[in-house]
Tab-separated table of C-alpha atoms in Angstrom:
chain	number	residue	atom	x	y	z
A	266	MET	CA	7.661	31.848	-4.875
A	267	ILE	CA	6.941	28.664	-6.902
A	268	GLU	CA	9.248	29.754	-9.703
A	269	THR	CA	12.072	30.471	-7.252
A	270	ILE	CA	11.664	26.950	-5.841
A	271	LYS	CA	11.535	25.356	-9.360
A	272	THR	CA	14.732	27.316	-10.354
A	273	TYR	CA	16.673	26.129	-7.368
A	274	LEU	CA	15.565	22.522	-7.941
A	275	GLU	CA	16.525	22.762	-11.643
A	276	GLU	CA	19.934	24.164	-10.709
A	277	GLN	CA	20.530	21.454	-8.092
A	278	ARG	CA	19.100	18.567	-10.117
A	279	ASP	CA	22.377	16.901	-10.956
A	280	GLN	CA	23.558	17.043	-7.428
A	281	HIS	CA	20.269	15.781	-6.078
A	282	ILE	CA	20.176	12.843	-8.539
A	283	GLU	CA	23.786	11.906	-7.514
A	284	GLU	CA	22.568	11.959	-3.904
A	285	LEU	CA	19.720	9.612	-4.845
A	286	MET	CA	22.239	7.312	-6.518
A	287	GLN	CA	24.178	7.177	-3.267
A	288	PHE	CA	21.030	6.264	-1.531
A	289	LEU	CA	20.337	3.491	-4.015
A	290	ARG	CA	23.683	2.007	-3.720
A	291	ILE	CA	23.041	0.869	-0.199
A	292	PRO	CA	21.510	-2.726	-0.412
A	293	SER	CA	19.008	-2.107	2.418
A	294	ILE	CA	17.077	-5.373	2.121
A	295	SER	CA	15.124	-5.781	5.286
A	296	ALA	CA	14.063	-9.436	4.617
A	297	VAL	CA	17.640	-10.712	4.631
A	298	ALA	CA	19.528	-11.023	7.922
A	299	GLU	CA	23.023	-10.622	6.327
A	300	HIS	CA	21.969	-7.067	5.282
A	301	GLN	CA	21.509	-5.954	8.825
A	302	PRO	CA	24.689	-3.681	8.594
A	303	ASP	CA	23.346	-2.186	5.368
A	304	MET	CA	20.037	-1.384	7.150
A	305	LYS	CA	21.886	0.451	9.872
A	306	LEU	CA	23.967	2.260	7.318
A	307	CYS	CA	20.906	3.199	5.320
A	308	ALA	CA	19.173	4.604	8.346
A	309	GLU	CA	22.208	6.702	9.104
A	310	TRP	CA	22.318	7.924	5.529
A	311	THR	CA	18.684	8.841	5.654
A	312	ALA	CA	19.083	10.757	8.902
A	313	ASP	CA	22.105	12.553	7.494
A	314	SER	CA	20.204	13.614	4.325
A	315	LEU	CA	17.413	15.038	6.500
A	316	ARG	CA	19.999	16.962	8.557
A	317	LYS	CA	21.596	18.443	5.373
A	318	ALA	CA	18.273	19.577	4.077
A	319	GLY	CA	17.814	21.702	7.233
A	320	LEU	CA	15.438	19.533	9.257
A	321	GLU	CA	15.776	19.365	13.015
A	322	ASN	CA	15.256	16.941	15.910
A	323	ILE	CA	16.637	14.022	13.895
A	324	GLU	CA	16.475	10.703	15.606
A	325	ILE	CA	17.168	7.070	14.610
A	326	MET	CA	14.535	5.388	16.845
A	327	PRO	CA	14.706	1.755	17.754
A	328	THR	CA	11.792	-0.611	17.225
A	329	GLY	CA	11.486	-4.358	17.662
A	330	GLY	CA	13.217	-4.669	14.317
A	331	HIS	CA	14.837	-2.046	12.024
A	332	PRO	CA	14.795	1.566	13.239
A	333	VAL	CA	12.464	4.458	12.283
A	334	VAL	CA	14.113	7.744	11.229
A	335	TYR	CA	12.415	10.781	12.560
A	336	ALA	CA	12.840	14.526	11.812
A	337	ASP	CA	10.841	17.636	11.876
A	338	TRP	CA	10.668	21.427	11.206
A	339	LEU	CA	7.999	23.114	13.257
A	340	HIS	CA	8.430	26.862	12.885
A	341	ALA	CA	5.482	27.671	10.540
A	342	GLU	CA	3.413	29.262	13.281
A	343	GLY	CA	-0.378	28.914	12.650
A	344	LYS	CA	0.168	26.684	9.641
A	345	PRO	CA	-0.808	23.006	9.281
A	346	THR	CA	1.616	20.193	9.996
A	347	VAL	CA	2.175	17.490	7.462
A	348	LEU	CA	3.641	14.053	8.369
A	349	ILE	CA	5.616	12.451	5.554
A	350	TYR	CA	5.776	8.703	5.644
A	351	GLY	CA	8.178	6.623	3.585
A	352	HIS	CA	10.554	3.639	3.847
A	353	TYR	CA	14.186	3.191	3.252
A	354	ASP	CA	14.168	-0.641	2.889
A	355	VAL	CA	13.893	-2.411	-0.415
A	356	GLN	CA	12.927	-5.824	-1.833
A	357	PRO	CA	15.569	-8.478	-2.568
A	358	ALA	CA	16.991	-8.158	-6.034
A	359	ASP	CA	16.714	-11.814	-7.054
A	360	PRO	CA	16.861	-13.221	-9.674
A	361	MET	CA	20.102	-11.365	-10.353
A	362	GLU	CA	20.606	-12.751	-13.795
A	363	LEU	CA	17.516	-11.044	-15.095
A	364	TRP	CA	18.951	-7.519	-14.379
A	365	ASP	CA	20.424	-5.711	-17.306
A	366	THR	CA	22.812	-3.857	-14.949
A	367	PRO	CA	23.645	-4.678	-11.234
A	368	PRO	CA	20.683	-3.703	-9.013
A	369	PHE	CA	22.815	-1.666	-6.556
A	370	GLU	CA	24.843	0.115	-9.121
A	371	PRO	CA	22.468	2.824	-10.327
A	372	VAL	CA	22.535	3.804	-14.036
A	373	ILE	CA	20.539	6.276	-16.105
A	374	ARG	CA	19.250	5.148	-19.466
A	375	ASP	CA	16.731	6.956	-21.662
A	376	GLY	CA	15.688	9.255	-18.948
A	377	LYS	CA	15.169	6.432	-16.465
A	378	LEU	CA	17.088	5.676	-13.305
A	379	TYR	CA	17.644	1.897	-12.957
A	380	ALA	CA	18.286	0.425	-9.416
A	381	ARG	CA	16.542	-1.470	-6.753
A	382	GLY	CA	14.541	0.910	-4.812
A	383	SER	CA	14.467	3.679	-7.383
A	384	THR	CA	10.641	3.866	-7.570
A	385	ASP	CA	9.855	1.886	-4.447
A	386	ASP	CA	10.448	3.907	-2.367
A	387	LYS	CA	13.849	5.758	-2.254
A	388	GLY	CA	13.278	7.923	-5.344
A	389	GLN	CA	9.773	8.965	-4.232
A	390	LEU	CA	10.795	9.513	-0.641
A	391	LEU	CA	13.790	11.773	-1.436
A	392	LEU	CA	11.523	14.123	-3.412
A	393	TYR	CA	10.181	15.407	-0.099
A	394	VAL	CA	13.631	15.914	1.445
A	395	LYS	CA	14.750	17.988	-1.546
A	396	VAL	CA	11.545	20.142	-1.401
A	397	VAL	CA	12.444	20.921	2.123
A	398	GLU	CA	15.871	21.859	1.107
A	399	ALA	CA	14.596	24.064	-1.766
A	400	PHE	CA	12.309	26.077	0.540
A	401	LEU	CA	14.850	26.479	3.381
A	402	ARG	CA	17.661	27.558	1.067
A	403	THR	CA	15.654	30.060	-0.835
A	404	GLN	CA	13.000	31.186	1.581
A	405	GLY	CA	14.566	30.458	4.956
A	406	THR	CA	11.226	28.908	5.940
A	407	LEU	CA	8.602	26.218	4.922
A	408	PRO	CA	5.019	27.011	4.099
A	409	VAL	CA	3.931	24.302	6.444
A	410	ASN	CA	5.259	22.384	9.434
A	411	VAL	CA	6.642	19.002	8.519
A	412	LYS	CA	7.483	15.766	10.271
A	413	PHE	CA	9.127	12.685	8.677
A	414	CYS	CA	8.477	9.132	9.824
A	415	ILE	CA	10.745	6.824	7.674
A	416	GLU	CA	10.666	3.092	8.458
A	417	GLY	CA	12.870	0.193	7.537
A	418	GLU	CA	10.385	-2.606	7.381
A	419	GLU	CA	7.633	-1.738	4.840
A	420	GLU	CA	8.829	-4.596	2.515
A	421	ILE	CA	8.436	-7.052	5.441
A	422	ALA	CA	4.818	-5.931	6.379
A	423	SER	CA	5.785	-3.150	8.782
A	424	LYS	CA	5.092	-5.406	11.704
A	425	ASN	CA	6.846	-3.076	14.231
A	426	LEU	CA	5.446	0.229	12.991
A	427	PRO	CA	1.881	0.054	14.255
A	428	PRO	CA	3.045	-0.213	17.916
A	429	PHE	CA	5.612	2.554	17.185
A	430	VAL	CA	2.787	4.865	15.923
A	431	GLU	CA	0.682	4.049	18.988
A	432	LYS	CA	3.607	4.649	21.349
A	433	TYR	CA	4.662	7.976	19.715
A	434	GLN	CA	1.336	9.295	18.498
A	435	ASP	CA	1.871	12.613	20.299
A	436	LYS	CA	5.217	13.077	18.644
A	437	LEU	CA	3.727	12.100	15.208
A	438	GLN	CA	0.570	14.163	15.483
A	439	ALA	CA	-0.274	15.957	12.255
A	440	ASP	CA	-3.056	17.641	10.427
A	441	ALA	CA	-2.397	15.636	7.259
A	442	ILE	CA	-0.340	12.579	6.296
A	443	THR	CA	1.261	12.236	2.889
A	444	LEU	CA	3.224	9.432	1.288
A	445	SER	CA	4.511	8.648	-2.186
A	446	ASP	CA	4.649	4.923	-2.689
A	447	THR	CA	2.055	4.503	-5.331
A	448	GLN	CA	1.660	5.089	-9.154
A	449	MET	CA	0.280	7.539	-11.576
A	450	HIS	CA	-2.344	6.411	-14.077
A	451	GLY	CA	0.079	6.783	-16.909
A	452	PRO	CA	2.711	9.180	-18.359
A	453	GLY	CA	1.448	12.715	-17.771
A	454	LYS	CA	-1.655	11.296	-16.092
A	455	PRO	CA	-1.574	11.868	-12.309
A	456	ALA	CA	-3.712	9.819	-9.977
A	457	LEU	CA	-4.882	10.066	-6.342
A	458	MET	CA	-5.307	6.784	-4.769
A	459	TYR	CA	-7.995	7.400	-2.116
A	460	GLY	CA	-8.929	3.883	-1.025
A	461	LEU	CA	-7.251	0.651	-0.074
A	462	ARG	CA	-9.015	-2.596	0.839
A	463	GLY	CA	-8.476	-4.358	4.171
A	464	LEU	CA	-7.835	-8.005	4.881
A	465	ALA	CA	-9.178	-10.722	6.967
A	466	GLY	CA	-7.366	-14.019	6.562
A	467	PHE	CA	-8.176	-17.289	8.359
A	468	GLU	CA	-7.958	-20.988	8.129
A	469	ILE	CA	-10.869	-23.330	8.533
A	470	THR	CA	-10.154	-26.909	9.680
A	471	ILE	CA	-12.660	-29.771	9.801
A	472	ASP	CA	-11.836	-32.846	11.923
A	473	GLY	CA	-13.697	-36.167	11.640
A	474	ALA	CA	-12.686	-39.436	13.032
A	475	ASN	CA	-9.510	-39.922	15.133
A	476	SER	CA	-7.591	-41.361	12.141
A	477	ASP	CA	-7.959	-41.872	8.489
A	478	LEU	CA	-10.350	-44.739	7.732
A	479	HIS	CA	-10.632	-47.444	5.123
A	480	SER	CA	-13.221	-46.170	2.650
A	481	GLY	CA	-14.575	-49.624	1.986
A	482	LEU	CA	-15.126	-50.474	5.664
A	483	PHE	CA	-16.444	-47.049	6.815
A	484	GLY	CA	-17.487	-45.204	3.667
A	485	GLY	CA	-21.178	-44.204	3.631
A	486	ALA	CA	-21.431	-44.490	7.414
A	487	VAL	CA	-18.957	-41.928	8.710
A	488	GLN	CA	-18.851	-38.269	7.746
A	489	ASN	CA	-16.019	-37.347	5.333
A	490	PRO	CA	-14.422	-34.106	6.372
A	491	ILE	CA	-13.783	-33.212	2.734
A	492	HIS	CA	-17.451	-33.651	1.990
A	493	ALA	CA	-18.339	-31.432	4.891
A	494	LEU	CA	-15.800	-28.922	3.914
A	495	THR	CA	-17.025	-28.719	0.340
A	496	LYS	CA	-20.574	-28.247	1.479
A	497	LEU	CA	-19.444	-25.448	3.806
A	498	LEU	CA	-17.329	-23.726	1.104
A	499	SER	CA	-20.238	-23.846	-1.319
A	500	SER	CA	-22.447	-22.020	1.142
A	501	PHE	CA	-20.258	-18.872	1.270
A	502	HIS	CA	-21.658	-17.448	-1.961
A	503	ASP	CA	-25.050	-17.298	-3.630
A	504	ALA	CA	-25.808	-17.929	-7.282
A	505	ASP	CA	-25.078	-14.277	-8.233
A	506	GLY	CA	-21.574	-14.240	-6.738
A	507	ARG	CA	-22.654	-12.269	-3.584
A	508	VAL	CA	-21.154	-13.408	-0.252
A	509	ALA	CA	-23.967	-15.258	1.631
A	510	VAL	CA	-22.665	-14.680	5.161
A	511	GLU	CA	-25.215	-12.783	7.147
A	512	GLY	CA	-23.932	-9.278	8.045
A	513	PHE	CA	-21.072	-9.447	5.687
A	514	TYR	CA	-22.120	-6.177	3.909
A	515	ASP	CA	-23.541	-4.257	6.853
A	516	ARG	CA	-20.753	-1.722	7.146
A	517	VAL	CA	-19.961	-1.311	3.529
A	518	ILE	CA	-19.989	2.397	2.360
A	519	GLU	CA	-21.669	2.408	-1.037
A	520	LEU	CA	-20.124	4.419	-3.907
A	521	SER	CA	-21.301	7.950	-4.427
A	522	ASP	CA	-22.451	9.021	-7.883
A	523	LYS	CA	-19.365	11.176	-8.024
A	524	GLU	CA	-17.133	8.134	-7.419
A	525	ARG	CA	-18.946	6.097	-9.965
A	526	GLU	CA	-18.375	8.719	-12.557
A	527	ALA	CA	-14.643	9.073	-11.521
A	528	PHE	CA	-14.286	5.299	-11.941
A	529	LYS	CA	-15.302	5.478	-15.561
A	530	GLN	CA	-12.103	7.273	-16.374
A	531	VAL	CA	-10.030	4.335	-15.181
A	532	GLU	CA	-12.048	1.205	-15.630
A	533	PRO	CA	-10.320	-1.331	-17.856
A	534	ASN	CA	-11.939	-2.832	-20.922
A	535	GLU	CA	-13.624	-5.973	-19.566
A	536	ASN	CA	-13.390	-7.814	-22.822
A	537	LYS	CA	-9.592	-7.149	-22.916
A	538	VAL	CA	-9.347	-8.344	-19.217
A	539	ARG	CA	-11.242	-11.560	-20.157
A	540	THR	CA	-9.080	-12.119	-23.250
A	541	ASP	CA	-5.834	-11.418	-21.372
A	542	LEU	CA	-6.813	-13.879	-18.697
A	543	ASN	CA	-7.920	-16.491	-21.211
A	544	VAL	CA	-11.364	-16.992	-19.637
A	545	ASP	CA	-14.584	-17.210	-21.512
A	546	LYS	CA	-16.543	-15.172	-18.971
A	547	LEU	CA	-15.901	-12.871	-16.002
A	548	TYR	CA	-17.678	-13.782	-12.745
A	549	GLY	CA	-18.514	-11.672	-9.753
A	550	GLU	CA	-21.177	-9.851	-7.731
A	551	LYS	CA	-23.822	-8.718	-10.115
A	552	GLY	CA	-24.569	-5.026	-10.581
A	553	PHE	CA	-20.982	-3.853	-10.350
A	554	SER	CA	-18.241	-3.334	-12.954
A	555	PHE	CA	-15.016	-5.221	-12.919
A	556	TYR	CA	-13.223	-2.154	-11.443
A	557	GLU	CA	-15.762	-1.774	-8.813
A	558	GLN	CA	-15.756	-5.398	-7.966
A	559	THR	CA	-11.971	-5.442	-7.603
A	560	THR	CA	-11.509	-2.130	-5.584
A	561	SER	CA	-14.704	-1.013	-3.796
A	562	ARG	CA	-16.520	-4.173	-3.062
A	563	PRO	CA	-15.657	-6.835	-0.293
A	564	THR	CA	-14.788	-10.322	-1.279
A	565	LEU	CA	-14.481	-13.767	0.242
A	566	GLU	CA	-11.958	-15.861	-1.684
A	567	ILE	CA	-11.047	-19.604	-1.045
A	568	THR	CA	-7.267	-19.498	-1.584
A	569	SER	CA	-6.474	-23.090	-0.952
A	570	VAL	CA	-8.108	-26.448	0.009
A	571	SER	CA	-6.345	-29.515	1.352
A	572	GLY	CA	-7.163	-33.019	2.783
A	573	GLY	CA	-6.564	-36.534	2.219
A	574	PHE	CA	-3.763	-38.359	0.264
A	575	GLN	CA	-1.819	-35.974	-1.984
A	576	GLY	CA	0.609	-38.447	-3.526
A	577	GLU	CA	0.642	-40.227	-6.834
A	578	GLY	CA	-2.318	-42.601	-7.382
A	579	ILE	CA	-5.342	-43.044	-5.305
A	580	LYS	CA	-5.417	-44.001	-1.638
A	581	PRO	CA	-8.995	-45.082	-0.879
A	582	ILE	CA	-9.554	-43.538	2.572
A	583	ILE	CA	-11.812	-41.272	4.454
A	584	PRO	CA	-9.332	-38.574	5.641
A	585	ASN	CA	-9.771	-37.512	9.203
A	586	ARG	CA	-9.080	-33.870	8.381
A	587	ALA	CA	-9.628	-31.337	5.690
A	588	SER	CA	-8.851	-27.577	5.662
A	589	ALA	CA	-9.213	-24.468	3.612
A	590	LYS	CA	-7.531	-21.053	3.762
A	591	ILE	CA	-9.735	-17.997	3.195
A	592	ALA	CA	-8.759	-14.332	2.349
A	593	CYS	CA	-11.459	-11.627	2.643
A	594	ARG	CA	-10.693	-8.248	1.057
A	595	LEU	CA	-12.659	-5.601	2.992
A	596	VAL	CA	-13.742	-2.037	2.188
A	597	ALA	CA	-14.510	0.969	4.351
A	598	ALA	CA	-15.827	0.720	7.094
A	599	GLN	CA	-15.615	-3.024	7.594
A	600	VAL	CA	-13.746	-4.414	10.621
A	601	PRO	CA	-11.716	-7.594	10.145
A	602	ASP	CA	-12.740	-9.259	13.451
A	603	GLU	CA	-16.428	-8.510	12.904
A	604	ILE	CA	-16.206	-10.162	9.506
A	605	MET	CA	-14.471	-13.252	11.075
A	606	ASN	CA	-17.197	-13.334	13.771
A	607	ALA	CA	-19.833	-13.309	11.038
A	608	VAL	CA	-18.080	-16.182	9.116
A	609	GLU	CA	-17.779	-18.147	12.311
A	610	ALA	CA	-21.527	-17.698	13.088
A	611	HIS	CA	-22.250	-18.765	9.493
A	612	ILE	CA	-20.188	-21.935	9.984
A	613	HIS	CA	-21.965	-22.882	13.151
A	614	ALA	CA	-25.277	-22.397	11.439
A	615	GLN	CA	-24.571	-25.044	8.835
A	616	ASP	CA	-25.716	-28.597	9.220
A	617	LEU	CA	-22.366	-30.543	9.389
A	618	PRO	CA	-22.920	-33.623	11.554
A	619	GLY	CA	-20.089	-35.954	12.603
A	620	VAL	CA	-17.263	-33.316	12.354
A	621	LYS	CA	-15.739	-30.572	14.419
A	622	VAL	CA	-15.061	-27.196	12.755
A	623	THR	CA	-12.543	-24.663	13.936
A	624	LEU	CA	-11.461	-21.254	12.585
A	625	ASP	CA	-7.918	-19.933	13.079
A	626	ARG	CA	-7.705	-16.149	12.670
A	627	GLN	CA	-4.408	-15.206	11.125
A	628	LEU	CA	-4.430	-11.930	9.164
A	629	ARG	CA	-6.053	-8.538	9.860
A	630	GLY	CA	-5.812	-5.293	8.159
A	631	ASN	CA	-8.339	-2.463	8.183
A	632	PRO	CA	-9.482	-0.770	4.994
A	633	PHE	CA	-8.627	2.785	4.324
A	634	ILE	CA	-10.338	5.702	2.585
A	635	THR	CA	-9.995	9.425	2.319
A	636	PRO	CA	-13.064	11.163	0.798
A	637	ILE	CA	-12.142	12.798	-2.564
A	638	ASP	CA	-13.738	16.064	-1.460
A	639	GLU	CA	-11.615	16.204	1.716
A	640	PRO	CA	-9.772	19.632	1.681
A	641	VAL	CA	-6.227	18.170	1.655
A	642	MET	CA	-7.270	15.846	-1.279
A	643	VAL	CA	-8.599	18.889	-3.221
A	644	ALA	CA	-5.228	20.742	-2.488
A	645	ALA	CA	-3.412	17.745	-3.809
A	646	ALA	CA	-5.534	17.502	-6.930
A	647	GLU	CA	-5.041	21.225	-7.691
A	648	ALA	CA	-1.317	20.809	-7.178
A	649	PHE	CA	-1.241	17.930	-9.680
A	650	GLU	CA	-3.264	19.893	-12.164
A	651	ASP	CA	-0.993	22.968	-11.857
A	652	THR	CA	2.019	20.790	-12.470
A	653	TYR	CA	0.897	18.297	-15.083
A	654	GLY	CA	-1.888	20.193	-16.696
A	655	ALA	CA	-4.438	17.539	-15.899
A	656	TRP	CA	-6.791	16.959	-13.164
A	657	PRO	CA	-5.835	13.585	-11.478
A	658	VAL	CA	-8.066	10.551	-11.726
A	659	TYR	CA	-9.234	8.963	-8.602
A	660	THR	CA	-8.348	5.357	-7.976
A	661	ARG	CA	-8.823	2.684	-5.327
A	662	SER	CA	-6.544	-0.314	-4.900
A	663	GLY	CA	-7.790	-3.817	-4.563
A	664	GLY	CA	-4.817	-4.621	-2.417
A	665	SER	CA	-3.914	-3.501	1.129
A	666	ILE	CA	-1.254	-1.256	2.767
A	667	PRO	CA	-2.325	-1.751	6.425
A	668	ILE	CA	0.048	0.968	7.791
A	669	VAL	CA	-1.827	3.691	5.829
A	670	GLU	CA	-4.965	2.865	7.804
A	671	VAL	CA	-3.021	2.733	11.063
A	672	LEU	CA	-1.506	6.164	10.554
A	673	GLY	CA	-4.914	7.729	9.617
A	674	ARG	CA	-6.750	6.068	12.424
A	675	VAL	CA	-4.250	6.543	15.262
A	676	LEU	CA	-3.303	10.107	14.331
A	677	ASP	CA	-6.798	10.953	13.288
A	678	ALA	CA	-5.720	12.756	10.135
A	679	PRO	CA	-6.531	12.443	6.391
A	680	VAL	CA	-4.015	10.463	4.388
A	681	VAL	CA	-3.052	11.608	0.833
A	682	LEU	CA	-1.264	9.126	-1.429
A	683	LEU	CA	0.740	11.219	-3.998
A	684	GLY	CA	2.122	8.670	-6.394
A	685	PHE	CA	4.881	9.551	-8.862
A	686	GLY	CA	5.760	6.100	-10.087
A	687	LEU	CA	4.559	4.861	-13.428
A	688	PRO	CA	3.032	1.509	-14.383
A	689	GLY	CA	5.656	-0.850	-15.733
A	690	GLU	CA	8.546	0.455	-13.611
A	691	ASN	CA	9.192	-3.104	-12.294
A	692	LEU	CA	8.889	-2.456	-8.546
A	693	HIS	CA	9.716	-5.720	-6.763
A	694	ALA	CA	11.056	-7.088	-10.131
A	695	PRO	CA	14.303	-7.040	-12.076
A	696	ASN	CA	15.186	-3.739	-13.776
A	697	GLU	CA	13.286	-1.523	-11.390
A	698	HIS	CA	13.446	2.040	-12.574
A	699	PHE	CA	12.080	5.538	-12.053
A	700	HIS	CA	11.209	7.974	-14.798
A	701	LEU	CA	13.176	11.128	-13.990
A	702	ILE	CA	10.606	13.420	-15.635
A	703	ASN	CA	8.635	12.568	-12.493
A	704	TRP	CA	11.516	13.700	-10.276
A	705	GLU	CA	11.112	17.249	-11.645
A	706	LYS	CA	7.357	17.007	-11.678
A	707	GLY	CA	7.226	15.352	-8.262
A	708	THR	CA	9.150	18.028	-6.420
A	709	GLU	CA	7.065	20.751	-8.138
A	710	THR	CA	3.776	19.032	-7.226
A	711	ILE	CA	4.898	18.609	-3.569
A	712	SER	CA	5.961	22.339	-3.519
A	713	ARG	CA	2.624	23.488	-4.840
A	714	PHE	CA	0.704	21.162	-2.500
A	715	TRP	CA	2.403	22.570	0.533
A	716	LEU	CA	1.726	26.144	-0.611
A	717	LYS	CA	-1.917	25.334	-1.237
A	718	LEU	CA	-2.252	23.799	2.239
A	719	ALA	CA	-0.792	26.964	3.743
A	720	ALA	CA	-3.146	29.133	1.677
A	721	ARG	CA	-6.170	27.203	2.607
A	722	ASN	CA	-5.250	27.493	6.252
A	723	GLU	CA	-5.093	31.270	5.954
A	724	LYS	CA	-8.505	31.396	4.278
A	725	ALA	CA	-9.979	29.250	6.985
C-alpha cells in the first residue's frame, strides 16, 4: 500500500506544490489588524483544501479572535483517531528590504521554496492534507480516523485556543495528537521533540518611602528599595547555580538513563558554545550538561531590573520604588502557580525591613512531555526510520509552546511532534524557506506513521 501512496504523491507533486504556493500567497498575518480580510480568506482557503482532499464536517468556527478550521473523517471503524493540529497564520514579513524575493510571492530556488509561512507552518501543515487525499484517492479509505484543528493565532500566542479546546473537547477527542511545527536535527537526520519547558513569569515590586528622598538627608537611615531588591535577587540562587527557593524542584521528573544516553547524540560542543557566545566560562546548575541545563532543568532568570533615576548623570536620591521581572522555565511536572507560590513564600521569608514587596503574576504555561517509549512515539520513530533510513534523535526544547500542553492535558492524549523543517530555514526571519526534499519525505513519513498506528491497534 505504501508504494501506491508514494506513487500517487509523486505523480501529483507539481500540482500539490502549486497549491502550497497558492496558500503561501495569502498574507495571513494575525498580528496586524489590516490583514483581517486576509485571515478570513486564508481560513476559507484552508477549509476548501480540506474539502477537496475528501474530508468531511468542515467548519470555520469562531473564537474570540481569528477562527479555527475544523474537519474530520471518521469511517475507520475500530482504528485509532488522530487529531492534527496546525496553524494558518504567519509572522509579519518585516524588514521587507532583507528579502531576496517578495515574501508573499513564492519562488523555488535550489530545491527550496521561499515564502513567508513556507516552513512555519503552511508547508508542514499541508503535508497532512495531501496524505489524506492520497489515501482516499487510491484506497477509498484512511488507515486511521482523523480530525483537523487548524488555528489562526499561533503567532500571537494562541490566546483564544485554550478556551476553544476546553469548550469543544468532546468534538476534538482523539487517541493521539500530532503536529508538524518543529525541526529535524539536520539534513536527513529526523528528530522527535518530546518535551517542552513551561513558563512562569512575574514582576517583583519593592516600595519604600512615599516619594524619592534626598540621599544626603535620608541616606543611611531609610531603607533603599534597590538595596532590598538586590539582596532579595541574590537570594534566589546558591553558589552552585541551583535555585534556592524551597520546593522549587519538588515536582521535577529526573532524566532516565535512556534519556541521558539519547541526549549525547544531540548535545552541542560546550567549548564551541562558550566561544560563540564570547564568554570565558559557562555557568549553571552543577552536575548537568549544557543541553540538560537548557532543556530538562528548570530555571529562574532575572530578565530586567529597574529603579531610580535612569537619565544622564547621577541624581543623588533614595528611590521610593525598585522592580525586577522574572521568567522561570519549568519542566514536567512543575505547575506555574505552585512555583510562584514558592517564590512568594521565599520572598516573605527574607529579612527586608522598611519596604513592602509585591509579586504580580503575569505569564503561565505548563511544561509538556511525551515519554519516548509511548507507543505512538515508537510508531513515529519507526516511520522516520523507514523513510529516512535513520532512527530519529530525541530532543527537548528549552522554549515553550503552551498549546501543546493544553491539547495533551485537556484531551488526555499523547502528543507527537513530527518536525520536517530544517535548522537555518529562517522561520520568523527574512528569506524563510522549506526544503522540498522534506515535502516528499514528510508525506511518506506521515503515511507510514498512520499505517503503523493502525497495525498496532490491530495487534492490541
